[in-house]
Amino acid sequence: MELPRRWFFRLLLLIVAAGSGILFALYSSALGLPTLPGIRTTPRCQHPLYLAIGRNHRFRGLFDLSIPVLLWGGLFTPELWDNLSQHKVPYGWWGLPREAIVSTLSLLNSSESAKLFATSRKPAPSCVRCAVVGNGGILNGSGQGPKIDAHDYVFRLNGAVIKGFERDVGTKTSFYGFTVNTMKNSLISYKHLGFTSVPQGQDLRYIFIPSSIREYLMLRSAILGTPVPEGPDKGDRPPIYFGPEASASKFKLLHPDFISYLTERFLKSKLINMPFGDVYMPSTGALMLLTALHTCDQVSAYGFITSNFRKYSDHYFEREKKPLIFYANHDLLLEAALWRDLHEAGILWLYQR
Ligand SMILES: *[C@@H]1O[C@H](CO)[C@@H](O)[C@H](O)[C@H]1NC(C)=O
Ligand SMILES: *[C@@H]1O[C@H](CO)[C@@H](O)[C@H](O)[C@H]1NC(C)=O
Ligand SMILES: *[C@@H]1O[C@H](CO)[C@@H](O)[C@H](O)[C@H]1NC(C)=O
C-alpha cells in the first residue's frame, strides 16, 4: 500500500500546484496586473525592478507603477483641465490656451498614444530591458556601445551625439526625449561638436516633455505636417527635426501629473524655495530615466551623474574637458544621490567607473 499512496500524494500535489497556477492567473487578471506597466505575471527577467522596489522600504512607498506616464486624448476631461490649469508648466497648464491643448490631444487620441511601447512588436519581449543614455562625460572612452545596443529599447535625450562615439554610446535609439527648448539649444550649442540633427529613424519615437505651450504647438504641427503657426517657434518645419515620416504614433507626450509626481516623490529639491524656485524642474535625463523606470522591467543608466563626476567632462562629446555645469533650474546632486540609492537598492543598474 506504501507505493500507491505516495503516488497518490504526488498526484494530489501536482493537481494542487496546477490549480494554484490557474488560480494565480485568475487572481492576477482580476487584479488587472498584466495591464500595469512594468508588471508581468510571468517575469523572465533575472532582476525585474518591481521586485526590487517591493523589497525596499523607502522606494516601495515612493513608486506608483500604475500612474499614467503619458498624456493622450482619452485622459482629457473637464476635471483634468480644471486641475491642471491651476498649476504652472511643467506641472500644469496655467495660462495656456485651452484650444491649443485640446486640439493637440485630439490628434493623440488612439490607445497607441497611451503606451510607450508598440504592441505590434512580435514577439513581445517577456522582459523589457531598457538602456537610458545620458550625455555625461563618463561615457567618453567607456566602450559601452555594444552593451547599450543590446537592450530592447534605448532612450536618448538632448545633444545625443552618436557619430564618432559608436563604441562608447552605441547606435540604437528607440526614444528621444526633450523639451523644444532643450532640443533647439542642443542643436545650436553642440552643432560644432557633431550634434547636427536630432536622431531620426523609422522605429524611433519622440517623447515631448511639456514645459511650455511650445511642446503642444510643435507636436500638433508635427502630426499635421504644417509649420508651427505661432509662438517662439513660428515657421519651424517639424520634419527638419523629426524626419519626413510623421504619424501620431511617432510622438508621445509626458503627462504633467507624472512630472509632478516624480518631482514631489523623487526629486523634491530645496531649490524650490530659492529665488528662482519656480523654474526648478528635474533634468531631461532624470525625466527619461524615471520614465523608463515606470515602463520597463529592467533599466540600465549610462552617462548619468556619479559621485566622481569631477573626473569627467560635462559631456562625452566635448573635445576638451569641461567641468559639469550646474544650472539653477536643476538639482544634479539630488539626482546623483537618487541614482546611487536606486542602484544600491537593485532597482536600476548605474554605469560607474
Ligand atoms: C483634481 O484634483 C482633485 C484634488 O486635488 C482630485 O481629487 C481629483 O481627482 C483631480 N481630478 C483629476 C481629473 O485629476
Ligand atoms: C477622443 O475621442 C473620443 C471618442 O471619439 C471623443 O469623445 C473625445 O472628445 C476625443 N478627445 C479629444 C481630446 O479630442
Ligand atoms: C576623452 O577620452 C580621451 C581618451 O581617453 C581623452 O584623451 C580625452 O581628453 C577625453 N575627452 C574629454 C572631453 O574628457
Short mmCIF file of C-alpha atoms and ligand atoms in Angstrom, two decimals:
data_model
loop_
_atom_site.label_atom_id
_atom_site.label_comp_id
_atom_site.label_asym_id
_atom_site.label_seq_id
_atom_site.Cartn_x
_atom_site.Cartn_y
_atom_site.Cartn_z
CA MET A 1 0.00 0.00 0.00
CA GLU A 2 3.02 2.20 0.59
CA LEU A 3 3.87 2.90 -3.05
CA PRO A 4 0.45 3.77 -4.49
CA ARG A 5 -0.19 6.03 -1.55
CA ARG A 6 2.95 8.04 -2.22
CA TRP A 7 1.94 8.27 -5.84
CA PHE A 8 -1.47 9.41 -4.82
CA PHE A 9 0.03 12.23 -2.78
CA ARG A 10 2.36 13.18 -5.59
CA LEU A 11 -0.56 13.35 -7.97
CA LEU A 12 -2.51 15.40 -5.46
CA LEU A 13 0.42 17.77 -5.07
CA LEU A 14 0.62 18.12 -8.85
CA ILE A 15 -3.10 18.90 -9.12
CA VAL A 16 -2.84 21.45 -6.33
CA ALA A 17 0.21 23.03 -7.97
CA ALA A 18 -1.51 23.25 -11.37
CA GLY A 19 -4.67 24.53 -9.75
CA SER A 20 -2.86 27.25 -7.87
CA GLY A 21 -1.18 28.30 -11.13
CA ILE A 22 -4.61 28.72 -12.68
CA LEU A 23 -5.86 30.44 -9.55
CA PHE A 24 -2.87 32.77 -9.61
CA ALA A 25 -3.56 33.62 -13.24
CA LEU A 26 -7.24 34.31 -12.43
CA TYR A 27 -6.23 36.30 -9.38
CA SER A 28 -3.77 38.42 -11.33
CA SER A 29 -6.20 39.07 -14.14
CA ALA A 30 -8.85 40.03 -11.59
CA LEU A 31 -6.36 42.47 -10.11
CA GLY A 32 -5.60 43.72 -13.58
CA LEU A 33 -1.90 43.08 -13.03
CA PRO A 34 -0.98 42.45 -16.66
CA THR A 35 -2.13 45.94 -17.61
CA LEU A 36 0.16 47.62 -15.10
CA PRO A 37 3.21 48.87 -16.92
CA GLY A 38 6.33 47.06 -15.86
CA ILE A 39 4.47 44.25 -14.13
CA ARG A 40 4.07 40.86 -15.73
CA THR A 41 2.71 37.69 -14.18
CA THR A 42 5.47 35.53 -15.65
CA PRO A 43 8.56 37.69 -15.48
CA ARG A 44 11.50 36.19 -17.25
CA CYS A 45 13.77 38.97 -16.14
CA GLN A 46 16.58 37.94 -13.88
CA HIS A 47 16.02 41.03 -11.79
CA PRO A 48 12.67 42.69 -12.58
CA LEU A 49 12.74 46.09 -10.98
CA TYR A 50 9.31 45.83 -9.36
CA LEU A 51 10.59 43.03 -7.14
CA ALA A 52 13.50 45.21 -6.02
CA ILE A 53 11.05 48.06 -5.33
CA GLY A 54 8.91 45.73 -3.23
CA ARG A 55 11.91 44.74 -1.14
CA ASN A 56 12.97 48.31 -0.39
CA HIS A 57 11.11 50.11 2.36
CA ARG A 58 11.75 53.65 1.12
CA PHE A 59 11.15 53.05 -2.58
CA ARG A 60 8.10 50.84 -2.00
CA GLY A 61 6.42 53.95 -0.60
CA LEU A 62 7.52 56.18 -3.47
CA PHE A 63 6.83 54.17 -6.62
CA ASP A 64 3.35 54.00 -8.11
CA LEU A 65 3.80 51.84 -11.19
CA SER A 66 0.15 52.27 -12.16
CA ILE A 67 0.32 56.04 -12.68
CA PRO A 68 -0.25 57.14 -16.30
CA VAL A 69 3.11 58.17 -17.73
CA LEU A 70 1.75 59.63 -20.95
CA LEU A 71 -0.98 62.13 -21.65
CA TRP A 72 -3.34 61.43 -24.55
CA GLY A 73 -6.78 62.46 -25.71
CA GLY A 74 -8.57 59.73 -23.78
CA LEU A 75 -7.42 61.27 -20.49
CA PHE A 76 -8.64 64.76 -21.27
CA THR A 77 -11.66 65.67 -19.13
CA PRO A 78 -13.08 68.97 -17.84
CA GLU A 79 -11.80 67.97 -14.35
CA LEU A 80 -8.30 67.46 -15.70
CA TRP A 81 -8.45 70.87 -17.33
CA ASP A 82 -9.65 72.45 -14.07
CA ASN A 83 -6.89 70.78 -12.08
CA LEU A 84 -4.01 71.38 -14.43
CA SER A 85 -4.92 74.94 -15.34
CA GLN A 86 -4.22 75.83 -11.69
CA HIS A 87 -0.56 74.80 -11.93
CA LYS A 88 2.24 76.33 -13.93
CA VAL A 89 4.12 74.35 -16.57
CA PRO A 90 5.72 71.82 -16.50
CA TYR A 91 3.32 70.57 -13.81
CA GLY A 92 0.22 72.10 -15.30
CA TRP A 93 -1.42 74.33 -17.90
CA TRP A 94 -1.74 77.62 -16.06
CA GLY A 95 -2.08 80.43 -18.62
CA LEU A 96 -2.02 78.09 -21.63
CA PRO A 97 -4.83 78.36 -24.20
CA ARG A 98 -7.33 75.52 -23.83
CA GLU A 99 -7.88 75.30 -27.57
CA ALA A 100 -4.20 74.59 -28.27
CA ILE A 101 -4.13 71.82 -25.66
CA VAL A 102 -7.39 70.22 -26.80
CA SER A 103 -6.54 70.31 -30.50
CA THR A 104 -3.15 68.71 -29.80
CA LEU A 105 -4.66 65.99 -27.61
CA SER A 106 -7.38 65.29 -30.19
CA LEU A 107 -4.56 64.19 -32.52
CA LEU A 108 -3.19 61.88 -29.82
CA ASN A 109 -6.48 60.13 -29.34
CA SER A 110 -5.86 56.47 -30.10
CA SER A 111 -4.89 53.93 -27.46
CA GLU A 112 -1.44 53.80 -29.05
CA SER A 113 -0.79 57.28 -27.71
CA ALA A 114 -1.32 55.93 -24.20
CA LYS A 115 1.55 53.48 -24.49
CA LEU A 116 5.26 53.93 -24.86
CA PHE A 117 5.94 50.54 -26.43
CA ALA A 118 4.26 49.44 -29.65
CA THR A 119 2.10 46.40 -29.00
CA SER A 120 2.54 45.25 -32.62
CA ARG A 121 6.10 44.19 -31.84
CA LYS A 122 6.40 40.41 -32.32
CA PRO A 123 7.32 38.56 -30.32
CA ALA A 124 6.63 40.85 -27.40
CA PRO A 125 9.64 40.56 -25.10
CA SER A 126 8.79 38.86 -21.80
CA CYS A 127 11.26 41.15 -20.09
CA VAL A 128 11.61 44.67 -21.41
CA ARG A 129 15.21 45.75 -20.93
CA CYS A 130 15.91 49.44 -21.36
CA ALA A 131 19.07 51.50 -21.50
CA VAL A 132 18.82 55.21 -20.82
CA VAL A 133 21.78 57.12 -22.15
CA GLY A 134 22.57 60.46 -20.56
CA ASN A 135 25.22 62.65 -22.10
CA GLY A 136 27.73 62.63 -19.22
CA GLY A 137 31.49 62.74 -19.81
CA ILE A 138 31.85 59.39 -18.04
CA LEU A 139 30.92 57.75 -21.36
CA ASN A 140 33.97 59.11 -23.19
CA GLY A 141 36.24 56.10 -23.76
CA SER A 142 33.82 53.78 -21.96
CA GLY A 143 33.41 51.20 -24.75
CA GLN A 144 29.79 50.63 -23.62
CA GLY A 145 28.24 50.96 -27.10
CA PRO A 146 27.61 47.24 -27.79
CA LYS A 147 26.11 46.73 -24.31
CA ILE A 148 23.81 49.71 -24.74
CA ASP A 149 22.64 48.47 -28.15
CA ALA A 150 21.91 45.02 -26.71
CA HIS A 151 18.91 46.41 -24.76
CA ASP A 152 15.37 46.12 -26.18
CA TYR A 153 14.91 49.88 -26.08
CA VAL A 154 17.43 52.70 -25.89
CA PHE A 155 16.43 56.14 -24.63
CA ARG A 156 18.49 59.22 -25.53
CA LEU A 157 18.00 62.93 -24.99
CA ASN A 158 19.07 66.45 -25.89
CA GLY A 159 22.51 66.65 -27.55
CA ALA A 160 22.91 62.90 -28.05
CA VAL A 161 25.86 62.82 -30.47
CA ILE A 162 26.30 59.34 -31.93
CA LYS A 163 28.61 59.71 -34.94
CA GLY A 164 32.20 59.15 -33.87
CA PHE A 165 31.11 57.78 -30.45
CA GLU A 166 29.51 54.50 -31.53
CA ARG A 167 31.98 52.44 -29.47
CA ASP A 168 31.08 54.39 -26.32
CA VAL A 169 27.35 55.13 -26.68
CA GLY A 170 26.06 52.69 -29.32
CA THR A 171 23.90 53.49 -32.32
CA LYS A 172 20.39 52.33 -31.44
CA THR A 173 17.78 54.95 -30.49
CA SER A 174 14.23 53.91 -29.67
CA PHE A 175 13.18 57.08 -27.85
CA TYR A 176 14.47 60.63 -27.93
CA GLY A 177 13.30 62.85 -25.05
CA PHE A 178 13.39 66.63 -24.98
CA THR A 179 11.64 69.93 -24.50
CA VAL A 180 11.53 72.13 -27.58
CA ASN A 181 13.86 74.47 -25.73
CA THR A 182 16.47 71.81 -24.87
CA MET A 183 16.28 70.29 -28.35
CA LYS A 184 16.84 73.59 -30.14
CA ASN A 185 19.51 74.69 -27.66
CA SER A 186 21.37 71.42 -28.20
CA LEU A 187 21.27 71.91 -31.97
CA ILE A 188 22.80 75.35 -31.54
CA SER A 189 25.27 74.71 -28.68
CA TYR A 190 26.61 71.33 -29.76
CA LYS A 191 26.50 71.70 -33.54
CA HIS A 192 30.28 72.22 -33.69
CA LEU A 193 30.68 69.06 -31.58
CA GLY A 194 28.70 66.94 -34.02
CA PHE A 195 25.07 67.35 -32.94
CA THR A 196 23.86 68.41 -36.37
CA SER A 197 20.46 66.78 -36.25
CA VAL A 198 18.01 65.17 -33.86
CA PRO A 199 18.17 61.35 -34.08
CA GLN A 200 15.73 60.09 -36.72
CA GLY A 201 14.63 56.66 -37.85
CA GLN A 202 11.65 54.52 -38.74
CA ASP A 203 11.32 52.87 -35.32
CA LEU A 204 12.26 55.95 -33.35
CA ARG A 205 9.66 57.65 -31.13
CA TYR A 206 9.83 61.16 -29.71
CA ILE A 207 8.95 61.93 -26.10
CA PHE A 208 7.83 65.52 -25.65
CA ILE A 209 8.30 66.91 -22.14
CA PRO A 210 5.65 69.62 -21.78
CA SER A 211 7.43 72.64 -20.32
CA SER A 212 5.56 75.42 -22.14
CA ILE A 213 2.99 75.93 -24.89
CA ARG A 214 5.82 75.29 -27.37
CA GLU A 215 5.60 71.49 -27.00
CA TYR A 216 1.87 71.42 -27.69
CA LEU A 217 2.22 73.63 -30.77
CA MET A 218 5.25 71.75 -32.14
CA LEU A 219 3.60 68.40 -31.51
CA ARG A 220 0.38 69.39 -33.26
CA SER A 221 2.26 70.79 -36.26
CA ALA A 222 4.44 67.68 -36.44
CA ILE A 223 1.39 65.41 -36.77
CA LEU A 224 -0.46 67.77 -39.13
CA GLY A 225 2.66 68.27 -41.26
CA THR A 226 2.37 72.05 -41.13
CA PRO A 227 4.75 74.80 -39.99
CA VAL A 228 4.38 75.94 -36.38
CA PRO A 229 1.71 78.68 -36.57
CA GLU A 230 2.69 80.92 -33.65
CA GLY A 231 4.96 81.48 -30.68
CA PRO A 232 8.77 81.41 -30.45
CA ASP A 233 8.97 78.54 -32.95
CA LYS A 234 6.70 80.16 -35.51
CA GLY A 235 7.51 78.97 -39.03
CA ASP A 236 9.56 75.94 -37.90
CA ARG A 237 9.01 72.89 -40.06
CA PRO A 238 8.84 69.84 -37.78
CA PRO A 239 10.22 67.37 -40.41
CA ILE A 240 13.55 69.21 -40.07
CA TYR A 241 13.71 67.82 -36.56
CA PHE A 242 11.76 64.58 -36.72
CA GLY A 243 12.17 63.44 -40.33
CA PRO A 244 9.58 63.02 -43.09
CA GLU A 245 7.50 60.24 -41.52
CA ALA A 246 5.10 61.85 -39.07
CA SER A 247 2.22 59.72 -37.86
CA ALA A 248 0.65 60.33 -34.47
CA SER A 249 2.16 57.08 -33.24
CA LYS A 250 5.63 58.60 -33.57
CA PHE A 251 5.02 61.19 -30.86
CA LYS A 252 4.49 60.70 -27.14
CA LEU A 253 3.73 63.34 -24.52
CA LEU A 254 4.64 63.04 -20.83
CA HIS A 255 1.68 63.63 -18.53
CA PRO A 256 2.07 66.83 -16.44
CA ASP A 257 0.73 64.87 -13.44
CA PHE A 258 3.51 62.33 -13.96
CA ILE A 259 6.09 65.14 -13.86
CA SER A 260 4.51 66.47 -10.62
CA TYR A 261 4.52 63.00 -9.09
CA LEU A 262 8.18 62.45 -9.99
CA THR A 263 9.22 65.82 -8.64
CA GLU A 264 7.21 65.51 -5.46
CA ARG A 265 8.28 61.98 -4.60
CA PHE A 266 11.75 61.52 -6.07
CA LEU A 267 13.33 64.91 -6.76
CA LYS A 268 11.80 67.43 -4.40
CA SER A 269 14.64 69.92 -4.26
CA LYS A 270 15.31 72.63 -1.72
CA LEU A 271 15.88 74.82 -4.79
CA ILE A 272 12.07 75.11 -4.97
CA ASN A 273 12.28 77.52 -2.03
CA MET A 274 15.09 79.59 -3.58
CA PRO A 275 14.64 82.84 -5.52
CA PHE A 276 14.26 81.09 -8.89
CA GLY A 277 12.42 78.13 -7.40
CA ASP A 278 9.52 78.27 -9.81
CA VAL A 279 11.78 77.42 -12.75
CA TYR A 280 13.03 74.28 -10.98
CA MET A 281 12.35 71.00 -12.72
CA PRO A 282 14.10 67.63 -12.91
CA SER A 283 16.66 67.46 -15.75
CA THR A 284 15.66 65.95 -19.09
CA GLY A 285 17.87 62.96 -18.28
CA ALA A 286 16.17 62.46 -14.91
CA LEU A 287 12.72 62.56 -16.52
CA MET A 288 13.76 60.00 -19.14
CA LEU A 289 15.35 57.67 -16.58
CA LEU A 290 12.29 57.84 -14.32
CA THR A 291 10.03 57.31 -17.36
CA ALA A 292 11.98 54.12 -18.14
CA LEU A 293 11.70 53.00 -14.51
CA HIS A 294 7.90 53.28 -14.80
CA THR A 295 7.62 51.44 -18.13
CA CYS A 296 10.45 48.88 -18.45
CA ASP A 297 11.14 45.70 -16.47
CA GLN A 298 14.87 46.31 -16.21
CA VAL A 299 16.74 49.60 -16.57
CA SER A 300 20.41 50.40 -17.09
CA ALA A 301 21.56 54.02 -16.82
CA TYR A 302 24.59 55.18 -18.78
CA GLY A 303 26.13 58.63 -18.79
CA PHE A 304 24.32 59.78 -15.64
CA ILE A 305 25.96 61.74 -12.85
CA THR A 306 28.02 59.67 -10.40
CA SER A 307 29.78 60.67 -7.17
CA ASN A 308 33.13 61.00 -9.02
CA PHE A 309 31.71 63.34 -11.67
CA ARG A 310 34.66 65.73 -11.24
CA LYS A 311 36.88 63.24 -13.04
CA TYR A 312 34.85 63.64 -16.21
CA SER A 313 33.91 66.30 -18.69
CA ASP A 314 30.41 67.80 -18.73
CA HIS A 315 29.53 65.80 -21.89
CA TYR A 316 31.14 62.78 -23.54
CA PHE A 317 31.36 64.52 -26.88
CA GLU A 318 33.44 67.50 -25.78
CA ARG A 319 36.91 67.83 -27.28
CA GLU A 320 38.48 69.19 -24.10
CA LYS A 321 37.49 68.52 -20.52
CA LYS A 322 34.89 70.98 -19.29
CA PRO A 323 33.56 70.96 -15.73
CA LEU A 324 29.95 69.88 -15.24
CA ILE A 325 27.63 72.87 -15.39
CA PHE A 326 25.13 73.17 -12.54
CA TYR A 327 22.14 75.05 -13.92
CA ALA A 328 19.98 76.99 -11.49
CA ASN A 329 16.85 75.14 -12.61
CA HIS A 330 18.15 71.61 -11.91
CA ASP A 331 19.47 69.87 -8.81
CA LEU A 332 22.06 67.46 -10.14
CA LEU A 333 23.44 66.50 -6.73
CA LEU A 334 20.00 65.42 -5.61
CA GLU A 335 19.70 63.42 -8.85
CA ALA A 336 23.15 61.86 -8.24
CA ALA A 337 22.05 60.71 -4.78
CA LEU A 338 18.83 59.25 -6.24
CA TRP A 339 20.64 57.22 -8.92
CA ARG A 340 23.11 55.97 -6.31
CA ASP A 341 20.29 54.89 -3.98
CA LEU A 342 18.27 53.24 -6.77
CA HIS A 343 21.41 51.41 -7.87
CA GLU A 344 22.14 50.23 -4.32
CA ALA A 345 18.53 49.06 -3.97
CA GLY A 346 18.94 47.00 -7.17
CA ILE A 347 16.13 48.92 -8.88
CA LEU A 348 18.36 50.16 -11.69
CA TRP A 349 21.92 49.50 -12.76
CA LEU A 350 24.07 52.63 -12.93
CA TYR A 351 27.17 52.64 -15.11
CA GLN A 352 30.11 53.80 -12.97
CA ARG A 353 33.87 53.69 -13.36
C1 LIG B 1 -8.37 67.07 -9.40
O1 LIG B 1 -7.82 67.37 -8.14
C2 LIG B 1 -8.55 66.89 -7.06
C3 LIG B 1 -7.94 67.43 -5.78
O2 LIG B 1 -6.55 67.61 -5.91
C4 LIG B 1 -8.58 65.37 -7.11
O3 LIG B 1 -9.34 64.85 -6.05
C5 LIG B 1 -9.19 64.93 -8.44
O4 LIG B 1 -9.13 63.53 -8.56
C6 LIG B 1 -8.46 65.55 -9.58
N1 LIG B 1 -9.14 65.22 -10.81
C7 LIG B 1 -8.47 64.82 -11.89
C8 LIG B 1 -9.29 64.52 -13.08
O5 LIG B 1 -7.27 64.71 -11.92
C1 LIG B 2 -11.16 61.42 -28.24
O1 LIG B 2 -12.10 60.57 -28.89
C2 LIG B 2 -13.31 60.43 -28.18
C3 LIG B 2 -14.15 59.36 -28.86
O2 LIG B 2 -14.19 59.55 -30.25
C4 LIG B 2 -14.00 61.78 -28.10
O3 LIG B 2 -15.21 61.68 -27.38
C5 LIG B 2 -13.06 62.75 -27.38
O4 LIG B 2 -13.63 64.04 -27.36
C6 LIG B 2 -11.71 62.80 -28.05
N1 LIG B 2 -10.79 63.58 -27.22
C7 LIG B 2 -10.20 64.69 -27.66
C8 LIG B 2 -9.30 65.38 -26.70
O5 LIG B 2 -10.37 65.13 -28.78
C1 LIG B 3 38.09 61.54 -23.83
O1 LIG B 3 38.94 60.44 -23.69
C2 LIG B 3 40.18 60.60 -24.35
C3 LIG B 3 40.92 59.27 -24.29
O2 LIG B 3 40.65 58.58 -23.13
C4 LIG B 3 40.94 61.73 -23.70
O3 LIG B 3 42.19 61.92 -24.32
C5 LIG B 3 40.11 62.99 -23.82
O4 LIG B 3 40.74 64.06 -23.14
C6 LIG B 3 38.74 62.78 -23.25
N1 LIG B 3 37.89 63.94 -23.56
C7 LIG B 3 37.34 64.68 -22.62
C8 LIG B 3 36.50 65.81 -23.09
O5 LIG B 3 37.48 64.47 -21.44
#
